[in-house]
Short mmCIF file of C-alpha atoms and ligand atoms in Angstrom, two decimals:
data_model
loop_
_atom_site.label_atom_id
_atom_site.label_comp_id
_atom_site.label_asym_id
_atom_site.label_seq_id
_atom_site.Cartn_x
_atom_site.Cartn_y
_atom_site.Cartn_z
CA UNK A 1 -9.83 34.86 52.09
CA UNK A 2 -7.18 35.77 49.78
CA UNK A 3 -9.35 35.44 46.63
CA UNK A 4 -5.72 34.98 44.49
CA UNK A 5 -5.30 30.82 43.74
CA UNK A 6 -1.89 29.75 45.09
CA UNK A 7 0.72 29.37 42.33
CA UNK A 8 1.55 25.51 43.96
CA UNK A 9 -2.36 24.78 43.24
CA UNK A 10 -2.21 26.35 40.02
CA UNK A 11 1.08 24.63 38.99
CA UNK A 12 -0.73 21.14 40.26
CA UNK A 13 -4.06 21.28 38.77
CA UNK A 14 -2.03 22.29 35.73
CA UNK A 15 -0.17 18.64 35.79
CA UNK A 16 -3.81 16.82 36.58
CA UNK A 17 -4.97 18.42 33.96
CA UNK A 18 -2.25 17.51 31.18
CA UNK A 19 -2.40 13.57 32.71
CA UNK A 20 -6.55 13.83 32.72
CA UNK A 21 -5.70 14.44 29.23
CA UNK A 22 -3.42 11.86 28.36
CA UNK A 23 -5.26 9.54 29.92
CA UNK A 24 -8.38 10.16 27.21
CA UNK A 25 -6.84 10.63 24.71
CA UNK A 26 -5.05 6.81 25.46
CA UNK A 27 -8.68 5.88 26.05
CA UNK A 28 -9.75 7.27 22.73
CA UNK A 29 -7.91 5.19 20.71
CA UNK A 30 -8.31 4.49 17.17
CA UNK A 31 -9.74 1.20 16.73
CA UNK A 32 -6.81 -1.33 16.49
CA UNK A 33 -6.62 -3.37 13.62
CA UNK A 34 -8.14 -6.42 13.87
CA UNK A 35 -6.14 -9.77 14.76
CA UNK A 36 -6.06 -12.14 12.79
CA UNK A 37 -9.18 -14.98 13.99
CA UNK A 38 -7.80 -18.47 15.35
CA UNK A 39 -7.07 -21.07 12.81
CA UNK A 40 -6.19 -24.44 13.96
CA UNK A 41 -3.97 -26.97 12.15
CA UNK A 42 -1.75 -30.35 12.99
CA UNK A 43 1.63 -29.83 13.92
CA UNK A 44 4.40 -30.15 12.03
CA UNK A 45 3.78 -30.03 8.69
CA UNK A 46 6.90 -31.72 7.44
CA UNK A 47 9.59 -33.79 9.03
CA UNK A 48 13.26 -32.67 8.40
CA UNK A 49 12.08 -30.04 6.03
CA UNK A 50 13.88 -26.41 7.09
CA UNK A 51 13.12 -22.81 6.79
CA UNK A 52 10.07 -23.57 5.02
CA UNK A 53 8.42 -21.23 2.94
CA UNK A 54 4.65 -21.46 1.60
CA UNK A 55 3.60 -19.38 -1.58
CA UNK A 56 -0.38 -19.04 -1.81
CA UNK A 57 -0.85 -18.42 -5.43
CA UNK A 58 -4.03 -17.47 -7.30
CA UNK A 59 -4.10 -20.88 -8.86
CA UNK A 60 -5.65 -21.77 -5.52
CA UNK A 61 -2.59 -23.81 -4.72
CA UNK A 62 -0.23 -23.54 -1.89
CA UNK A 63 2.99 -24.18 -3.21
CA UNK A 64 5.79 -25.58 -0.54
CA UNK A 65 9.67 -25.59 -0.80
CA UNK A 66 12.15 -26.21 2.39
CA UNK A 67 15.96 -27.01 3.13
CA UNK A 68 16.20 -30.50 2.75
CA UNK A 69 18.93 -32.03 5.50
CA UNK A 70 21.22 -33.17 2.79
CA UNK A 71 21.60 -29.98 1.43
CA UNK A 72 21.75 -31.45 -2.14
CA UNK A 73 18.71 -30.33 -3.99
CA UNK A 74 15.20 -27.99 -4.11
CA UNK A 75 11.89 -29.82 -3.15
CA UNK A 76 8.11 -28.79 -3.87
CA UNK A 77 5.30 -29.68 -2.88
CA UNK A 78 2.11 -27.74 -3.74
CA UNK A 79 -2.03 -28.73 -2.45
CA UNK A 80 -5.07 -26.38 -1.91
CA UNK A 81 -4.74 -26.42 1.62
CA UNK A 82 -1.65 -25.56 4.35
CA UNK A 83 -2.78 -28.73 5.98
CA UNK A 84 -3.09 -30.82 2.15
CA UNK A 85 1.21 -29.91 1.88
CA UNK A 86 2.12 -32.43 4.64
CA UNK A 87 0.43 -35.36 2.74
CA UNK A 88 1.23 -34.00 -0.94
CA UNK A 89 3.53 -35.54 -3.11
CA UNK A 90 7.47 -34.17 -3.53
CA UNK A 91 8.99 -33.37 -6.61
CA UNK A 92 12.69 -32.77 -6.74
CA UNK A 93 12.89 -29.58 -9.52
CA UNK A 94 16.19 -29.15 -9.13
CA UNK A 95 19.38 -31.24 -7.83
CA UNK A 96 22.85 -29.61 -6.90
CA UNK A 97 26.32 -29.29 -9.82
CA UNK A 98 28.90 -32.24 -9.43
CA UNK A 99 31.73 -29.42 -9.40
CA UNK A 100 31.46 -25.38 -9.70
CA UNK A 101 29.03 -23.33 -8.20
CA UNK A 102 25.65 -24.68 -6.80
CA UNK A 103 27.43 -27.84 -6.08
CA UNK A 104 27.13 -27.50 -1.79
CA UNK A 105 25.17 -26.23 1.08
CA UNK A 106 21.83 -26.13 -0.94
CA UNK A 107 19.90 -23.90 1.27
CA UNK A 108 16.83 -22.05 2.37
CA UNK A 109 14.81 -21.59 -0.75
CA UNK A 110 11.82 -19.74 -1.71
CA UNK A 111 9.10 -19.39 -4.74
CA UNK A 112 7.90 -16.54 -6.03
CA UNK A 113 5.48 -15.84 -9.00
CA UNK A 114 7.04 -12.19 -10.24
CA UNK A 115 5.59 -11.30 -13.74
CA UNK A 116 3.75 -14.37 -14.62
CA UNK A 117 6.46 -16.95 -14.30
CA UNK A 118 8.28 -18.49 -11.31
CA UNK A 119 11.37 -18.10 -9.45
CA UNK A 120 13.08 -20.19 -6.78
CA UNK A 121 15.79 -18.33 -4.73
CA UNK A 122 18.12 -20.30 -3.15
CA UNK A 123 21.84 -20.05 -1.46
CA UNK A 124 25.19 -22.60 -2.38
CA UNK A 125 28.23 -23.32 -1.93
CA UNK A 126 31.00 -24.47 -4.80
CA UNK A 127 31.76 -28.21 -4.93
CA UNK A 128 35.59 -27.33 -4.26
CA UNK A 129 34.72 -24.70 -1.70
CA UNK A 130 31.46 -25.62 0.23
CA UNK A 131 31.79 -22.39 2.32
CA UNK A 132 31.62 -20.30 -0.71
CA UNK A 133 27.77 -19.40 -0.25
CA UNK A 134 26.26 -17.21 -2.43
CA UNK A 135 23.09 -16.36 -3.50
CA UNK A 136 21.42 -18.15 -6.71
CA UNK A 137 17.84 -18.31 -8.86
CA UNK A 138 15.82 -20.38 -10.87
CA UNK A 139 13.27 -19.27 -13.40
CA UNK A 140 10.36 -21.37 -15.18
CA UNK A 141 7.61 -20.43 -17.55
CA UNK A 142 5.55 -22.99 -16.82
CA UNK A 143 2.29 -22.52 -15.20
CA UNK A 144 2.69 -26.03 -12.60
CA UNK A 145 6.46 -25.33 -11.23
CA UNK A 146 6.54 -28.84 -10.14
CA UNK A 147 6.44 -29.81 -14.18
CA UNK A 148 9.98 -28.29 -14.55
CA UNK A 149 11.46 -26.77 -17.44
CA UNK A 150 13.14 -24.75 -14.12
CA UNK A 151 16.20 -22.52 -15.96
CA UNK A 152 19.12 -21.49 -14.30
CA UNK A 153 19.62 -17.20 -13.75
CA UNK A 154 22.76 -17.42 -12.54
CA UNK A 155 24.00 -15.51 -9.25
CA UNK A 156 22.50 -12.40 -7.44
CA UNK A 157 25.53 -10.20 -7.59
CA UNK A 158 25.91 -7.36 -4.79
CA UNK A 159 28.56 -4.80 -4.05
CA UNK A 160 30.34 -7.45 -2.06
CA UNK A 161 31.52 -10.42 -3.11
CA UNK A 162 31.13 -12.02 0.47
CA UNK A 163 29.18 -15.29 1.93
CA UNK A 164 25.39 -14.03 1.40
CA UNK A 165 22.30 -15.97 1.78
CA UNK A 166 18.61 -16.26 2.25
CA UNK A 167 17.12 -13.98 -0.08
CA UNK A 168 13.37 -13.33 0.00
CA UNK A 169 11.34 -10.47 -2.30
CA UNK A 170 8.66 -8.24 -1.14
CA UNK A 171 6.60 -5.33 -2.97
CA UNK A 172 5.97 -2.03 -0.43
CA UNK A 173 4.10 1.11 -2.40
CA UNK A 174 4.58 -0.42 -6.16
CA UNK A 175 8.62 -1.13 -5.73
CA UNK A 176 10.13 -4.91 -5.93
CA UNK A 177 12.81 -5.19 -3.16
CA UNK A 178 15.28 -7.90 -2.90
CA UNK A 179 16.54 -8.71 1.37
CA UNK A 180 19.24 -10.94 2.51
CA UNK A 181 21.96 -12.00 5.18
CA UNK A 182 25.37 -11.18 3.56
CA UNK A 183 28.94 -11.11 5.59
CA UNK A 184 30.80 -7.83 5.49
CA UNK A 185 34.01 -8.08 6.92
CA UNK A 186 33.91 -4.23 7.89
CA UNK A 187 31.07 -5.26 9.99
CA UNK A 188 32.66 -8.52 11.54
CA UNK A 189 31.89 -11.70 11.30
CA UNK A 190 28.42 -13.36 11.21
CA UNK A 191 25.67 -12.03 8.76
CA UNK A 192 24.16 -8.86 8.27
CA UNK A 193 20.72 -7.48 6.73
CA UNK A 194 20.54 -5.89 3.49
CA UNK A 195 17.77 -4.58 1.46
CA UNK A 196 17.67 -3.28 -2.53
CA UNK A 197 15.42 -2.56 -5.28
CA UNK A 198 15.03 -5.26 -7.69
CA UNK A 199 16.52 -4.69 -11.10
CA UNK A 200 15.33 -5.46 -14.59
CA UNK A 201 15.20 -9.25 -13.73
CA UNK A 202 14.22 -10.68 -10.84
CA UNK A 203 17.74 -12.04 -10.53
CA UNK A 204 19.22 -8.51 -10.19
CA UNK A 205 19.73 -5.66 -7.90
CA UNK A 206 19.88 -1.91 -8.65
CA UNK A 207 20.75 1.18 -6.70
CA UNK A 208 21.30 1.62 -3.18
CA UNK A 209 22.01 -1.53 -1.06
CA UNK A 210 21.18 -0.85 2.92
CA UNK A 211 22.72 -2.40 5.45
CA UNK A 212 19.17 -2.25 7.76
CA UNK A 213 20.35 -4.62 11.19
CA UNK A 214 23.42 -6.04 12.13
CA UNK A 215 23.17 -8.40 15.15
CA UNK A 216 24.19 -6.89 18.17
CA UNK A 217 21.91 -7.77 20.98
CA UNK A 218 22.96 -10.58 23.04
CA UNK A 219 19.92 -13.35 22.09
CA UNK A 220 21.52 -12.28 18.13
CA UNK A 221 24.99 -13.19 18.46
CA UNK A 222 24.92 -16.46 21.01
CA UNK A 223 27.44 -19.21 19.07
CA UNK A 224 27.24 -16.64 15.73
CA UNK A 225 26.83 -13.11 15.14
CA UNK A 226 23.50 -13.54 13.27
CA UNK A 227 20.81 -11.77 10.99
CA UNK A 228 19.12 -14.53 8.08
CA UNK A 229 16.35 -15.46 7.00
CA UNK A 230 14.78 -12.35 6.87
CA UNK A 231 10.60 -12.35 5.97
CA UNK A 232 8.69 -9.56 5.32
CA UNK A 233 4.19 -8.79 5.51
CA UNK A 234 2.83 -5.71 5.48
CA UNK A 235 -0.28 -4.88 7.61
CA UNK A 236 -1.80 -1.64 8.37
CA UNK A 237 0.48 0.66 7.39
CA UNK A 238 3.79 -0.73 8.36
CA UNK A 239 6.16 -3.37 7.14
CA UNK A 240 7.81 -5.87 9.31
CA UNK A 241 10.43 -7.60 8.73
CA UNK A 242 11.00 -11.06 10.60
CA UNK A 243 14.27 -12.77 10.60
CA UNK A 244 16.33 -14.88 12.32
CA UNK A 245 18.98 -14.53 14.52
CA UNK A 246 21.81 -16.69 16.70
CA UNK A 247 23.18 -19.97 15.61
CA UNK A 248 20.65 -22.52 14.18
CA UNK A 249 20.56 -24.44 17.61
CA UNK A 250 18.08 -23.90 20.81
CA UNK A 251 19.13 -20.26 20.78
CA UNK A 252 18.06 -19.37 16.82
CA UNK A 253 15.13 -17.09 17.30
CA UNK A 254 13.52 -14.64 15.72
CA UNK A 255 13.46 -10.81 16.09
CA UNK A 256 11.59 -7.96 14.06
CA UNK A 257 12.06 -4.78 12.04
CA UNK A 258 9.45 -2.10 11.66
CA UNK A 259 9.13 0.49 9.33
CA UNK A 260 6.34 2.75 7.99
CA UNK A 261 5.03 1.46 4.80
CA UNK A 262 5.38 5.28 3.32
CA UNK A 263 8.96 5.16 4.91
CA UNK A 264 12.07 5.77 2.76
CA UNK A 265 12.87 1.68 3.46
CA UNK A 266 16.44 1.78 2.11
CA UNK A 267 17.30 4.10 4.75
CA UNK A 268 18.10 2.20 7.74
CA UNK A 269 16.87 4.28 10.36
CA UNK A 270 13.48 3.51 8.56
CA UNK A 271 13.50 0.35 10.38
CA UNK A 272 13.27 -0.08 14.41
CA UNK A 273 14.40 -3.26 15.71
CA UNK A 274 12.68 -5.04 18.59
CA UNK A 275 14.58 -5.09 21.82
CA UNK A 276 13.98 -8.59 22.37
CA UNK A 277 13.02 -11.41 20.17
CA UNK A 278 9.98 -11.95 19.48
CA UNK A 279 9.73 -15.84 18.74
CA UNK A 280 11.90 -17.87 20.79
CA UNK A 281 12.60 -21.85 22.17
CA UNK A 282 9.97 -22.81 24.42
CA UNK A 283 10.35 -25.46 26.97
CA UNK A 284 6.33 -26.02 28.22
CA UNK A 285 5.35 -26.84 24.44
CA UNK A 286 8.39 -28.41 23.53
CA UNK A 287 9.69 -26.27 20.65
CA UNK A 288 13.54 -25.35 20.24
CA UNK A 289 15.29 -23.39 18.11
CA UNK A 290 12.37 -21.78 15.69
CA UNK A 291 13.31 -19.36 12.88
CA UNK A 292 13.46 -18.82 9.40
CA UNK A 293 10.11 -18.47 8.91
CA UNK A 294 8.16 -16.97 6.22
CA UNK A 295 4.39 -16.04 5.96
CA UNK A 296 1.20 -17.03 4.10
CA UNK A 297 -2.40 -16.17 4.87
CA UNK A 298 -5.26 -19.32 5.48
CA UNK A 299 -7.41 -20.47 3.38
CA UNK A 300 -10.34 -18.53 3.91
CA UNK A 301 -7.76 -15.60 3.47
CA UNK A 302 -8.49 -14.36 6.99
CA UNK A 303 -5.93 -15.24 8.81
CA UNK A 304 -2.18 -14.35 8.52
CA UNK A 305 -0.10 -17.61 8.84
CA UNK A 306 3.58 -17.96 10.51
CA UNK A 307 5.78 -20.71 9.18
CA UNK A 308 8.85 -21.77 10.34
CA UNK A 309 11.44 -24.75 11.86
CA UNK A 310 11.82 -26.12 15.48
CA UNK A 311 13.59 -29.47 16.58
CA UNK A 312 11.38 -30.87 19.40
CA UNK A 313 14.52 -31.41 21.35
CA UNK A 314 17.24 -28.59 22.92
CA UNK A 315 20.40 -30.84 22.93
CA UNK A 316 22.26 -30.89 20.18
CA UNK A 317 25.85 -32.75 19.79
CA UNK A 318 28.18 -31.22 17.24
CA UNK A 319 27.54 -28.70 14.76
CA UNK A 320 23.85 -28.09 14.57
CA UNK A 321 23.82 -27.59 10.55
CA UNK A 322 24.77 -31.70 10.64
CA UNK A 323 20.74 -32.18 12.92
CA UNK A 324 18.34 -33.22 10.48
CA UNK A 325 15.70 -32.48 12.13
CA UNK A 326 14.67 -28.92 12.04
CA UNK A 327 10.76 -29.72 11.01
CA UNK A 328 8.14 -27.21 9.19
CA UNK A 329 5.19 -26.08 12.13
CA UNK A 330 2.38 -23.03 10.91
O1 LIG B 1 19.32 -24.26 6.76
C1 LIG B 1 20.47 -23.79 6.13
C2 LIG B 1 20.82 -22.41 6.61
O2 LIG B 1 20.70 -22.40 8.03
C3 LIG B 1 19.87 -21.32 6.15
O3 LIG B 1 20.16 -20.79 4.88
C4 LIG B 1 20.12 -20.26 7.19
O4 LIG B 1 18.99 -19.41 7.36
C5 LIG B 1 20.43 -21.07 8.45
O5 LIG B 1 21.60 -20.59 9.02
#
């Protein structure tokens, strides 16, 4: 018996021995991090109110602003509970100009407390040129934003002087970054993603700008090339970076970036882009079209919280900016 172990064998028990280990080590994972428990609340939150955005302050208010259909002026709404903001009064902080700049297309904003006072970014068009969109802030000292004294910073300049929208702010390691959807006409048309470092005022940018997406998958550029709304939480070690993509009808979805929270973020091969969306219309429950979302966490600070728009309906006739009724669901 030729004592000698045939190459073939060797060469085989070689490969069951590299998948043996593969397959242990994929059993001996780390422990994944743990989801987020079930929280249940009534559906939707707000009629007519679009990409909504929910700021849980320390005050132990959640404070509420949206895209009202009329495009004409910035809503909020604040209560101590995500369900307590479809009941709570409105106030109307801030109403669009009569001519100039901020006089159209009031749209998407958001609240942020950065260094103890508030800020509400928001996009608009000119009164003489509604498709001049560009990206705008509010500031207010005041400790209950919906008791005004709201100031107006002026425009978010960037590099290009091109229809931009939709920007949010994040913090990732101890730096303030500004995102948005801006058109570069190098790129095409539609909207692209950008990301910068916040400047000395929360109205300003400074040093690189990234370009970090572009829409190029099909389910991104169905009626309009599309990246907006873009939303960003960061859980256990990585950043992601929701946004929206696809003309605001049945087909506006959302997709994802994901980058390492350690990661050099304004370099865009930092960020990986899901192949496929990840939120999308849904015919069994009814919901079309949802996007722009932002994030907040419940009340018992447990669970991490998606907000965003749907219609309830796929069909849309004419232009679907003109349908109202793109409501607020968590
Ligand atoms: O709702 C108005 C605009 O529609 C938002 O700014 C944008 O995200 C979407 O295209």
């Amino acid at each position: 018996m030729n004592n000698v172990v045939p190459r073939w064998i060797v060469r085989r028990l070689a490969v069951v021995a590299v998948v043996a280990m593969t397959v242990v080590a994929g059993l001996v994972v780390t422990p994944a991090a743990q989801a987020s428990p079930a929280v249940q609340y009534t559906n939707p939150l707000a009629e007519q109110r679009a990409d909504p955005h929910i700021f849980k302050h320390t005050d132990g208010f959640y404070y509420f602003t949206a895209t009202a259909p009329e495009y004409d002026r910035i809503i909020l709404r604040r209560a101590t509970t995500i369900q307590g903001l479809a009941s709570a009064p409105e106030t109307v902080i801030w109403r669009k100009h009569t001519t100039g700049e901020m006089g159209a297309h009031i749209w998407a904003p958001e609240i942020h407390f950065i260094n103890g006072k508030w800020y509400v970014y928001f996009a608009a068009g000119r009164a003489d040129d509604i498709w001049k969109i560009r990206m705008y802030v509010l500031e207010t000292s005041n400790a209950n934003p919906l008791s005004g004294g709201w100031v107006e910073r002026g425009r978010i300049s960037t590099p290009l002087d091109t229809f931009s929208l939709d920007a949010t702010t994040f913090v990732a390691n101890g730096v303030r970054y500004l995102s948005w959807a801006q058109n570069d006409p190098a790129v095409g048309t539609g909207t692209n993603l950008y990301l910068a470092r916040m400047g000395s005022t929360p109205w300003t940018i400074t040093g690189t700008v990234a370009r970090i997406s572009v829409p190029t998958y099909s389910w991104e550029t169905v009626g309009h090339r599309v990246n907006e709304g873009p939303s960003v939480i960061e859980r256990n070690g990585r950043l992601f970076m929701t946004y929206s993509a696809s003309a605001t009808d049945a087909n506006y979805c959302l997709g994802m970036l994901t980058a390492s929270s350690t990661a050099n973020l304004l370099s865009a091969s930092s960020w990986s882009k899901t192949a496929t969306p990840v939120f999308a219309s849904n015919t069994s429950t009814g919901q079309y079209g949802p996007g722009h979302n932002s994030f907040t966490v419940s009340e018992d600070g447990q669970s991490d919280i998606l907000v965003y728009h749907d219609r309830n309906y796929r069909d849309i006739s004419g232009d679907p900016l003109n349908d109202p009724n793109r409501r607020t669901r968590v």
